[in-house]
Amino acid sequence: MFSTHLLNALQTARHIAVLTGAGVSAESGVPTFRTADGLWKRFKPEELANFDAFMADPELVTAWYNERRRIINSVEPNPGHRALADIAHLVPAVTLITQNVDGLHQRAGSRDIIELHGNIHRNICSRCRIEVQLEMESEVLQPPCTSCGGLIRPDVVWFGEFLPEGAMAAAEKAALDCDIFFSIGTSALVYPAAALPATARQHGAYVVEINTERTALSDHVDECLIGPAGQLLPMLTDRLKENRTD
Ligand code: BJW
Ligand code: ZN
């Protein structure tokens, strides 16, 4: 299942960087973006996760976020999230970089997470960007900002928007510094996050992908592990627990 090279690298790694995507939360019951079924299948993420779509139809975009928040609030972290929280105790330095906005890594016990695309549980004014506490998360449209009258939106990163200040820089720093880089449960289609594995590999890291299927990244990694993150990650941490002596 895991190559000897990976097992050896895990034993001696000083710094592991991990990039996660929607696939890591799939086994908790959170739909992914590009394989999503159901109510929202008729929309591509690009059609809802952008500012113009929000301004054109704030009720529609807000309803999408309310529905997703409802799902996220009703699920639990899965063994994949928990294994990633465990790894932090087994290796001197672990940097967890996530594209997910669901907060499930935090709920599983991971700390100091780099959230590249924001967090669905925070809300801000779309005009003055002040953080706003929602009284009723289920309201289809929130009352406007009391400071400037702007529409309230989730504090997430939409297409065409810059990532949170410092987040991408911190992620790049980890990619440059790590010995092993894992890309887990992401289609590796959305930039700049999708460029991180290549940065890591160019700087000497051993790059491993974990996904239920091959992706745009698969031909550019050192090792491609096909299977559910919720099964493979606990197996990986078990091997780490067996082998690490420090
Ligand atoms: C499992 C599994 C299991 C299932 N186990 N695996 C360079 C080149 C080309 C384009 C660009 C570029 N640089 C920038 C761009 C433009 C754009 C972009 O990338 N476009 C591409 C789509 C072409 N990027 C941006 O606009 C970014 N901003 C930016 O670059 O700013 C600078 C700038 C500003 C102005 C002008 C120009 C530049 C921002 C990107 C923001 C993305 N936002 C979203 C929404 C967040 C809020 C929300 O959640 O609603 O982020 S879109 C959506 O995609 C979300 C995700 O984080 C992101 C990635 O998706 P992810 O996680 O990979 O999910 P899926 O569904 O695609 O894949 C799931 C995977 O899991 C699959 O592979 C499954 O097989 C697998 N899986 N079960 C393991 N159990
Ligand atoms: Zn405002």
mmCIF file of C-alpha atoms and ligand atoms in Angstrom:
data_model
loop_
_atom_site.group_PDB
_atom_site.id
_atom_site.type_symbol
_atom_site.label_atom_id
_atom_site.label_comp_id
_atom_site.label_asym_id
_atom_site.label_seq_id
_atom_site.Cartn_x
_atom_site.Cartn_y
_atom_site.Cartn_z
ATOM 1 C CA MET A 1 0.000 0.000 0.000
ATOM 2 C CA PHE A 2 2.620 2.590 1.079
ATOM 3 C CA SER A 3 6.023 2.508 -0.604
ATOM 4 C CA THR A 4 9.159 1.819 1.401
ATOM 5 C CA HIS A 5 10.385 5.254 0.352
ATOM 6 C CA LEU A 6 7.325 6.912 1.930
ATOM 7 C CA LEU A 7 7.590 4.865 5.122
ATOM 8 C CA ASN A 8 11.269 5.779 5.462
ATOM 9 C CA ALA A 9 10.572 9.425 4.715
ATOM 10 C CA LEU A 10 7.802 9.456 7.358
ATOM 11 C CA GLN A 11 10.197 8.074 9.948
ATOM 12 C CA THR A 12 12.726 10.835 9.499
ATOM 13 C CA ALA A 13 10.594 13.805 8.383
ATOM 14 C CA ARG A 14 11.147 17.024 10.343
ATOM 15 C CA HIS A 15 8.324 18.952 8.664
ATOM 16 C CA ILE A 16 5.253 17.601 6.885
ATOM 17 C CA ALA A 17 2.919 19.936 4.970
ATOM 18 C CA VAL A 18 -0.609 18.822 4.141
ATOM 19 C CA LEU A 19 -3.027 20.444 1.682
ATOM 20 C CA THR A 20 -6.619 19.297 2.034
ATOM 21 C CA GLY A 21 -9.704 19.733 -0.123
ATOM 22 C CA ALA A 22 -13.387 18.876 -0.111
ATOM 23 C CA GLY A 23 -12.717 15.130 -0.462
ATOM 24 C CA VAL A 24 -11.442 15.020 3.122
ATOM 25 C CA SER A 25 -14.892 16.060 4.367
ATOM 26 C CA ALA A 26 -16.808 13.844 1.910
ATOM 27 C CA GLU A 27 -16.850 10.892 4.299
ATOM 28 C CA SER A 28 -18.415 13.143 6.934
ATOM 29 C CA GLY A 29 -21.283 13.758 4.514
ATOM 30 C CA VAL A 30 -20.292 17.172 3.153
ATOM 31 C CA PRO A 31 -20.771 17.195 -0.643
ATOM 32 C CA THR A 32 -17.672 18.018 -2.725
ATOM 33 C CA PHE A 33 -17.790 20.745 -5.384
ATOM 34 C CA ARG A 34 -17.075 19.091 -8.674
ATOM 35 C CA THR A 35 -18.720 15.759 -7.930
ATOM 36 C CA ALA A 36 -21.678 17.155 -6.004
ATOM 37 C CA ASP A 37 -25.065 15.505 -6.384
ATOM 38 C CA GLY A 38 -28.482 16.737 -5.549
ATOM 39 C CA LEU A 39 -30.067 20.119 -5.363
ATOM 40 C CA TRP A 40 -27.090 22.187 -6.448
ATOM 41 C CA LYS A 41 -25.790 19.918 -9.206
ATOM 42 C CA ARG A 42 -27.136 22.257 -11.890
ATOM 43 C CA PHE A 43 -24.674 24.957 -10.792
ATOM 44 C CA LYS A 44 -20.913 24.897 -11.270
ATOM 45 C CA PRO A 45 -18.986 26.243 -8.254
ATOM 46 C CA GLU A 46 -17.735 29.095 -10.470
ATOM 47 C CA GLU A 47 -21.366 30.179 -10.997
ATOM 48 C CA LEU A 48 -22.174 30.548 -7.288
ATOM 49 C CA ALA A 49 -18.816 31.199 -5.615
ATOM 50 C CA ASN A 50 -18.208 34.608 -7.118
ATOM 51 C CA PHE A 51 -19.021 38.185 -6.199
ATOM 52 C CA ASP A 52 -20.944 39.016 -9.377
ATOM 53 C CA ALA A 53 -23.248 36.020 -8.826
ATOM 54 C CA PHE A 54 -23.844 37.190 -5.250
ATOM 55 C CA MET A 55 -24.674 40.757 -6.294
ATOM 56 C CA ALA A 56 -26.905 39.515 -9.146
ATOM 57 C CA ASP A 57 -28.855 37.079 -6.960
ATOM 58 C CA PRO A 58 -27.919 37.361 -3.279
ATOM 59 C CA GLU A 59 -30.879 35.190 -2.211
ATOM 60 C CA LEU A 60 -29.698 32.276 -4.373
ATOM 61 C CA VAL A 61 -26.068 32.434 -3.244
ATOM 62 C CA THR A 62 -27.057 32.946 0.405
ATOM 63 C CA ALA A 63 -29.438 29.973 0.188
ATOM 64 C CA TRP A 64 -26.556 27.819 -1.115
ATOM 65 C CA TYR A 65 -24.387 28.835 1.844
ATOM 66 C CA ASN A 66 -27.227 28.369 4.344
ATOM 67 C CA GLU A 67 -27.847 24.875 3.027
ATOM 68 C CA ARG A 68 -24.152 23.997 3.211
ATOM 69 C CA ARG A 69 -23.863 25.481 6.723
ATOM 70 C CA ARG A 70 -26.857 23.370 7.774
ATOM 71 C CA ILE A 71 -25.148 20.212 6.456
ATOM 72 C CA ILE A 72 -21.795 21.103 8.060
ATOM 73 C CA ASN A 73 -23.445 21.778 11.424
ATOM 74 C CA SER A 74 -25.150 18.371 11.301
ATOM 75 C CA VAL A 75 -22.032 16.256 10.592
ATOM 76 C CA GLU A 76 -18.944 15.177 12.526
ATOM 77 C CA PRO A 77 -15.238 15.060 11.664
ATOM 78 C CA ASN A 78 -14.283 11.669 10.212
ATOM 79 C CA PRO A 79 -11.258 9.396 10.830
ATOM 80 C CA GLY A 80 -9.311 11.272 8.125
ATOM 81 C CA HIS A 81 -9.664 14.599 9.980
ATOM 82 C CA ARG A 82 -8.749 12.890 13.255
ATOM 83 C CA ALA A 83 -5.686 11.177 11.760
ATOM 84 C CA LEU A 84 -4.434 14.553 10.535
ATOM 85 C CA ALA A 85 -4.872 15.969 14.036
ATOM 86 C CA ASP A 86 -2.889 12.970 15.386
ATOM 87 C CA ILE A 87 0.005 13.457 12.952
ATOM 88 C CA ALA A 88 0.734 16.810 14.588
ATOM 89 C CA HIS A 89 1.787 14.901 17.722
ATOM 90 C CA LEU A 90 4.011 12.432 15.853
ATOM 91 C CA VAL A 91 6.240 14.704 13.746
ATOM 92 C CA PRO A 92 8.240 17.736 14.953
ATOM 93 C CA ALA A 93 6.412 20.147 12.619
ATOM 94 C CA VAL A 94 3.194 19.714 10.673
ATOM 95 C CA THR A 95 1.555 22.494 8.653
ATOM 96 C CA LEU A 96 -2.075 21.881 7.796
ATOM 97 C CA ILE A 97 -3.245 23.957 4.847
ATOM 98 C CA THR A 98 -6.901 23.613 3.932
ATOM 99 C CA GLN A 99 -9.082 24.851 1.106
ATOM 100 C CA ASN A 100 -12.111 23.770 3.120
ATOM 101 C CA VAL A 101 -14.306 26.342 4.815
ATOM 102 C CA ASP A 102 -16.189 23.872 7.028
ATOM 103 C CA GLY A 103 -14.115 24.020 10.240
ATOM 104 C CA LEU A 104 -14.039 20.207 10.537
ATOM 105 C CA HIS A 105 -10.243 20.096 10.961
ATOM 106 C CA GLN A 106 -10.583 22.394 13.984
ATOM 107 C CA ARG A 107 -13.384 20.244 15.391
ATOM 108 C CA ALA A 108 -11.140 17.161 15.001
ATOM 109 C CA GLY A 109 -8.474 18.851 17.143
ATOM 110 C CA SER A 110 -6.072 20.337 14.580
ATOM 111 C CA ARG A 111 -4.645 23.733 15.515
ATOM 112 C CA ASP A 112 -2.851 26.541 13.637
ATOM 113 C CA ILE A 113 -4.602 25.686 10.403
ATOM 114 C CA ILE A 114 -3.989 27.814 7.334
ATOM 115 C CA GLU A 115 -7.451 28.406 5.865
ATOM 116 C CA LEU A 116 -6.833 29.451 2.268
ATOM 117 C CA HIS A 117 -10.487 29.984 1.320
ATOM 118 C CA GLY A 118 -11.889 31.398 4.561
ATOM 119 C CA ASN A 119 -14.504 29.952 6.878
ATOM 120 C CA ILE A 120 -18.229 29.522 6.276
ATOM 121 C CA HIS A 121 -19.023 30.119 9.949
ATOM 122 C CA ARG A 122 -17.827 33.739 9.794
ATOM 123 C CA ASN A 123 -19.772 36.455 8.021
ATOM 124 C CA ILE A 124 -18.684 39.861 6.838
ATOM 125 C CA CYS A 125 -20.131 42.932 5.179
ATOM 126 C CA SER A 126 -19.521 42.729 1.435
ATOM 127 C CA ARG A 127 -18.803 46.474 1.348
ATOM 128 C CA CYS A 128 -16.850 47.473 4.497
ATOM 129 C CA ARG A 129 -15.799 43.877 5.379
ATOM 130 C CA ILE A 130 -16.582 44.301 9.081
ATOM 131 C CA GLU A 131 -17.236 40.920 10.768
ATOM 132 C CA VAL A 132 -20.908 40.381 11.584
ATOM 133 C CA GLN A 133 -22.498 37.893 14.025
ATOM 134 C CA LEU A 134 -25.642 36.414 12.521
ATOM 135 C CA GLU A 135 -28.722 36.242 14.727
ATOM 136 C CA MET A 136 -30.506 33.735 12.509
ATOM 137 C CA GLU A 137 -28.190 31.695 10.309
ATOM 138 C CA SER A 138 -31.122 30.268 8.393
ATOM 139 C CA GLU A 139 -32.487 33.629 7.191
ATOM 140 C CA VAL A 140 -32.378 33.634 3.400
ATOM 141 C CA LEU A 141 -31.118 37.176 3.361
ATOM 142 C CA GLN A 142 -29.608 38.873 6.399
ATOM 143 C CA PRO A 143 -30.427 42.460 7.335
ATOM 144 C CA PRO A 144 -27.848 44.798 5.757
ATOM 145 C CA CYS A 145 -24.713 45.976 7.562
ATOM 146 C CA THR A 146 -25.564 48.435 10.322
ATOM 147 C CA SER A 147 -22.409 50.483 9.574
ATOM 148 C CA CYS A 148 -22.696 50.947 5.810
ATOM 149 C CA GLY A 149 -25.818 49.183 4.493
ATOM 150 C CA GLY A 150 -23.811 46.596 2.522
ATOM 151 C CA LEU A 151 -25.034 43.035 1.996
ATOM 152 C CA ILE A 152 -23.824 40.383 4.434
ATOM 153 C CA ARG A 153 -21.845 37.515 2.927
ATOM 154 C CA PRO A 154 -19.850 34.525 4.203
ATOM 155 C CA ASP A 155 -16.165 35.219 4.913
ATOM 156 C CA VAL A 156 -14.966 32.895 2.165
ATOM 157 C CA VAL A 157 -12.833 33.427 -0.930
ATOM 158 C CA TRP A 158 -14.720 33.540 -4.199
ATOM 159 C CA PHE A 159 -13.254 33.244 -7.700
ATOM 160 C CA GLY A 160 -11.392 36.394 -8.681
ATOM 161 C CA GLU A 161 -10.812 37.364 -5.033
ATOM 162 C CA PHE A 162 -7.476 37.422 -3.254
ATOM 163 C CA LEU A 163 -6.748 34.834 -0.590
ATOM 164 C CA PRO A 164 -6.561 36.099 3.032
ATOM 165 C CA GLU A 165 -3.514 38.225 3.647
ATOM 166 C CA GLY A 166 -0.641 36.072 4.816
ATOM 167 C CA ALA A 167 -2.393 32.720 4.260
ATOM 168 C CA MET A 168 -0.892 31.955 0.861
ATOM 169 C CA ALA A 169 2.514 33.255 1.970
ATOM 170 C CA ALA A 170 2.433 30.941 4.993
ATOM 171 C CA ALA A 171 1.357 28.011 2.814
ATOM 172 C CA GLU A 172 4.151 28.691 0.312
ATOM 173 C CA LYS A 173 6.676 28.934 3.134
ATOM 174 C CA ALA A 174 5.586 25.483 4.357
ATOM 175 C CA ALA A 175 5.769 24.067 0.807
ATOM 176 C CA LEU A 176 9.333 25.370 0.473
ATOM 177 C CA ASP A 177 10.430 24.034 3.844
ATOM 178 C CA CYS A 178 8.737 20.627 4.188
ATOM 179 C CA ASP A 179 10.259 17.162 3.661
ATOM 180 C CA ILE A 180 6.946 15.554 2.672
ATOM 181 C CA PHE A 181 3.943 17.289 1.090
ATOM 182 C CA PHE A 182 0.532 15.588 1.010
ATOM 183 C CA SER A 183 -2.258 16.732 -1.338
ATOM 184 C CA ILE A 184 -5.415 15.094 -0.043
ATOM 185 C CA GLY A 185 -8.982 15.052 -1.386
ATOM 186 C CA THR A 186 -8.593 17.912 -3.819
ATOM 187 C CA SER A 187 -9.145 17.944 -7.584
ATOM 188 C CA ALA A 188 -6.118 20.300 -7.788
ATOM 189 C CA LEU A 189 -7.919 22.536 -10.258
ATOM 190 C CA VAL A 190 -8.224 25.736 -8.261
ATOM 191 C CA TYR A 191 -5.273 28.117 -8.074
ATOM 192 C CA PRO A 192 -3.200 29.325 -6.339
ATOM 193 C CA ALA A 193 -3.666 26.347 -3.950
ATOM 194 C CA ALA A 194 -3.147 23.871 -6.800
ATOM 195 C CA ALA A 195 0.380 25.213 -7.361
ATOM 196 C CA LEU A 196 1.589 24.298 -3.863
ATOM 197 C CA PRO A 197 2.494 20.627 -4.572
ATOM 198 C CA ALA A 198 4.699 21.679 -7.513
ATOM 199 C CA THR A 199 6.410 24.314 -5.361
ATOM 200 C CA ALA A 200 7.109 21.689 -2.710
ATOM 201 C CA ARG A 201 8.422 19.160 -5.234
ATOM 202 C CA GLN A 202 10.690 21.708 -6.931
ATOM 203 C CA HIS A 203 12.224 22.364 -3.533
ATOM 204 C CA GLY A 204 12.941 18.740 -2.795
ATOM 205 C CA ALA A 205 9.872 17.528 -0.910
ATOM 206 C CA TYR A 206 8.490 14.038 -1.515
ATOM 207 C CA VAL A 207 4.970 14.751 -2.826
ATOM 208 C CA VAL A 208 2.152 12.296 -2.141
ATOM 209 C CA GLU A 209 -1.425 12.509 -3.369
ATOM 210 C CA ILE A 210 -4.342 10.796 -1.627
ATOM 211 C CA ASN A 211 -7.590 10.747 -3.594
ATOM 212 C CA THR A 212 -10.339 8.336 -4.566
ATOM 213 C CA GLU A 213 -9.444 8.991 -8.201
ATOM 214 C CA ARG A 214 -6.617 10.354 -10.327
ATOM 215 C CA THR A 215 -6.522 14.123 -10.753
ATOM 216 C CA ALA A 216 -4.747 16.835 -12.704
ATOM 217 C CA LEU A 217 -1.924 16.459 -10.187
ATOM 218 C CA SER A 218 -1.459 12.691 -10.308
ATOM 219 C CA ASP A 219 1.190 12.650 -13.033
ATOM 220 C CA HIS A 220 3.257 15.230 -11.155
ATOM 221 C CA VAL A 221 3.633 13.591 -7.743
ATOM 222 C CA ASP A 222 6.092 11.041 -6.373
ATOM 223 C CA GLU A 223 3.386 8.738 -5.080
ATOM 224 C CA CYS A 224 -0.326 8.531 -5.781
ATOM 225 C CA LEU A 225 -2.460 6.660 -3.241
ATOM 226 C CA ILE A 226 -5.914 5.857 -4.555
ATOM 227 C CA GLY A 227 -8.537 5.389 -1.846
ATOM 228 C CA PRO A 228 -10.684 7.229 0.688
ATOM 229 C CA ALA A 229 -8.759 9.616 2.952
ATOM 230 C CA GLY A 230 -10.799 8.393 5.934
ATOM 231 C CA GLN A 231 -9.274 4.940 5.495
ATOM 232 C CA LEU A 232 -5.776 5.709 4.221
ATOM 233 C CA LEU A 233 -4.878 8.447 6.726
ATOM 234 C CA PRO A 234 -5.511 6.346 9.873
ATOM 235 C CA MET A 235 -3.400 3.555 8.300
ATOM 236 C CA LEU A 236 -0.641 6.075 7.708
ATOM 237 C CA THR A 237 -0.700 7.402 11.280
ATOM 238 C CA ASP A 238 -0.652 3.811 12.584
ATOM 239 C CA ARG A 239 2.555 3.205 10.628
ATOM 240 C CA LEU A 240 3.995 6.450 12.017
ATOM 241 C CA LYS A 241 3.130 5.437 15.591
ATOM 242 C CA GLU A 242 4.815 2.061 15.079
ATOM 243 C CA ASN A 243 7.994 3.461 13.601
ATOM 244 C CA ARG A 244 8.837 6.856 15.042
ATOM 245 C CA THR A 245 11.236 6.819 17.935
ATOM 246 C CA ASP A 246 11.298 10.538 18.819
HETATM 247 C C1 BJW B 1 -11.877 12.171 -2.181
HETATM 248 C C2 BJW B 1 -12.856 11.543 -1.397
HETATM 249 C C3 BJW B 1 -12.411 10.799 -0.306
HETATM 250 C C4 BJW B 1 -13.857 12.605 -2.959
HETATM 251 N N1 BJW B 1 -11.089 10.705 -0.051
HETATM 252 N N2 BJW B 1 -10.596 12.057 -1.920
HETATM 253 C C5 BJW B 1 -3.892 30.079 -12.561
HETATM 254 C C6 BJW B 1 -4.314 29.320 -13.628
HETATM 255 C C7 BJW B 1 -5.665 29.287 -13.958
HETATM 256 C C8 BJW B 1 -6.610 30.009 -13.250
HETATM 257 C C9 BJW B 1 -6.184 30.774 -12.185
HETATM 258 C C10 BJW B 1 -4.843 30.794 -11.849
HETATM 259 N N3 BJW B 1 -4.705 31.599 -10.768
HETATM 260 C C11 BJW B 1 -5.927 32.058 -10.418
HETATM 261 C C12 BJW B 1 -6.848 31.582 -11.261
HETATM 262 C C13 BJW B 1 -8.310 31.849 -11.222
HETATM 263 C C14 BJW B 1 -9.064 31.016 -10.220
HETATM 264 C C15 BJW B 1 -8.915 29.538 -10.600
HETATM 265 O O1 BJW B 1 -8.178 28.788 -10.008
HETATM 266 N N4 BJW B 1 -9.669 29.096 -11.592
HETATM 267 C C16 BJW B 1 -9.620 27.695 -12.046
HETATM 268 C C17 BJW B 1 -10.942 27.018 -11.707
HETATM 269 C C18 BJW B 1 -9.296 27.656 -13.487
HETATM 270 N N5 BJW B 1 -8.608 31.267 -8.856
HETATM 271 C C19 BJW B 1 -9.051 32.301 -8.139
HETATM 272 O O2 BJW B 1 -9.839 33.111 -8.601
HETATM 273 C C20 BJW B 1 -8.517 32.456 -6.727
HETATM 274 N N6 BJW B 1 -8.098 33.793 -6.484
HETATM 275 C C21 BJW B 1 -6.991 34.300 -7.014
HETATM 276 O O3 BJW B 1 -6.266 33.666 -7.735
HETATM 277 O O4 BJW B 1 -6.752 35.625 -6.655
HETATM 278 C C22 BJW B 1 -5.780 36.349 -7.372
HETATM 279 C C23 BJW B 1 -6.498 37.045 -8.498
HETATM 280 C C24 BJW B 1 -7.408 38.027 -8.204
HETATM 281 C C25 BJW B 1 -8.046 38.704 -9.247
HETATM 282 C C26 BJW B 1 -7.793 38.339 -10.567
HETATM 283 C C27 BJW B 1 -6.893 37.317 -10.843
HETATM 284 C C28 BJW B 1 -6.215 36.668 -9.794
HETATM 285 C C29 BJW B 1 -9.606 32.198 -5.703
HETATM 286 C C30 BJW B 1 -10.110 30.811 -5.713
HETATM 287 C C31 BJW B 1 -11.257 30.679 -4.702
HETATM 288 C C32 BJW B 1 -11.923 29.315 -4.739
HETATM 289 N N7 BJW B 1 -13.097 29.366 -3.939
HETATM 290 C C33 BJW B 1 -13.871 28.144 -3.720
HETATM 291 C C34 BJW B 1 -15.139 28.521 -2.927
HETATM 292 C C35 BJW B 1 -14.788 28.788 -1.471
HETATM 293 C C36 BJW B 1 -15.993 29.122 -0.675
HETATM 294 C C37 BJW B 1 -16.974 27.983 -0.606
HETATM 295 O O5 BJW B 1 -16.649 26.911 -0.071
HETATM 296 O O6 BJW B 1 -18.074 28.164 -1.116
HETATM 297 O O7 BJW B 1 -13.086 27.185 -3.009
HETATM 298 S S1 BJW B 1 -14.297 27.274 -5.237
HETATM 299 C C38 BJW B 1 -14.124 25.658 -4.538
HETATM 300 O O8 BJW B 1 -13.006 24.973 -5.191
HETATM 301 C C39 BJW B 1 -13.708 25.873 -3.077
HETATM 302 C C40 BJW B 1 -12.680 24.786 -2.895
HETATM 303 O O9 BJW B 1 -11.854 25.088 -1.787
HETATM 304 C C41 BJW B 1 -11.964 24.784 -4.215
HETATM 305 C C42 BJW B 1 -11.219 23.522 -4.503
HETATM 306 O O10 BJW B 1 -12.088 22.426 -4.572
HETATM 307 P P1 BJW B 1 -11.613 21.015 -4.019
HETATM 308 O O11 BJW B 1 -11.436 21.078 -2.574
HETATM 309 O O12 BJW B 1 -10.466 20.530 -4.804
HETATM 310 O O13 BJW B 1 -12.945 20.139 -4.287
HETATM 311 P P2 BJW B 1 -13.387 19.311 -5.592
HETATM 312 O O14 BJW B 1 -14.823 19.018 -5.446
HETATM 313 O O15 BJW B 1 -12.957 19.982 -6.840
HETATM 314 O O16 BJW B 1 -12.542 17.956 -5.502
HETATM 315 C C43 BJW B 1 -12.769 17.004 -4.479
HETATM 316 C C44 BJW B 1 -11.777 15.872 -4.675
HETATM 317 O O17 BJW B 1 -11.914 14.959 -3.607
HETATM 318 C C45 BJW B 1 -12.006 15.074 -5.973
HETATM 319 O O18 BJW B 1 -10.756 14.960 -6.649
HETATM 320 C C46 BJW B 1 -12.485 13.711 -5.487
HETATM 321 O O19 BJW B 1 -12.040 12.649 -6.307
HETATM 322 C C47 BJW B 1 -11.856 13.644 -4.108
HETATM 323 N N8 BJW B 1 -12.532 12.794 -3.116
HETATM 324 N N9 BJW B 1 -14.067 11.792 -1.864
HETATM 325 C C48 BJW B 1 -10.192 11.287 -0.826
HETATM 326 N N10 BJW B 1 -13.265 10.117 0.559
HETATM 327 ZN ZN ZN B 2 -20.592 47.394 6.044
#
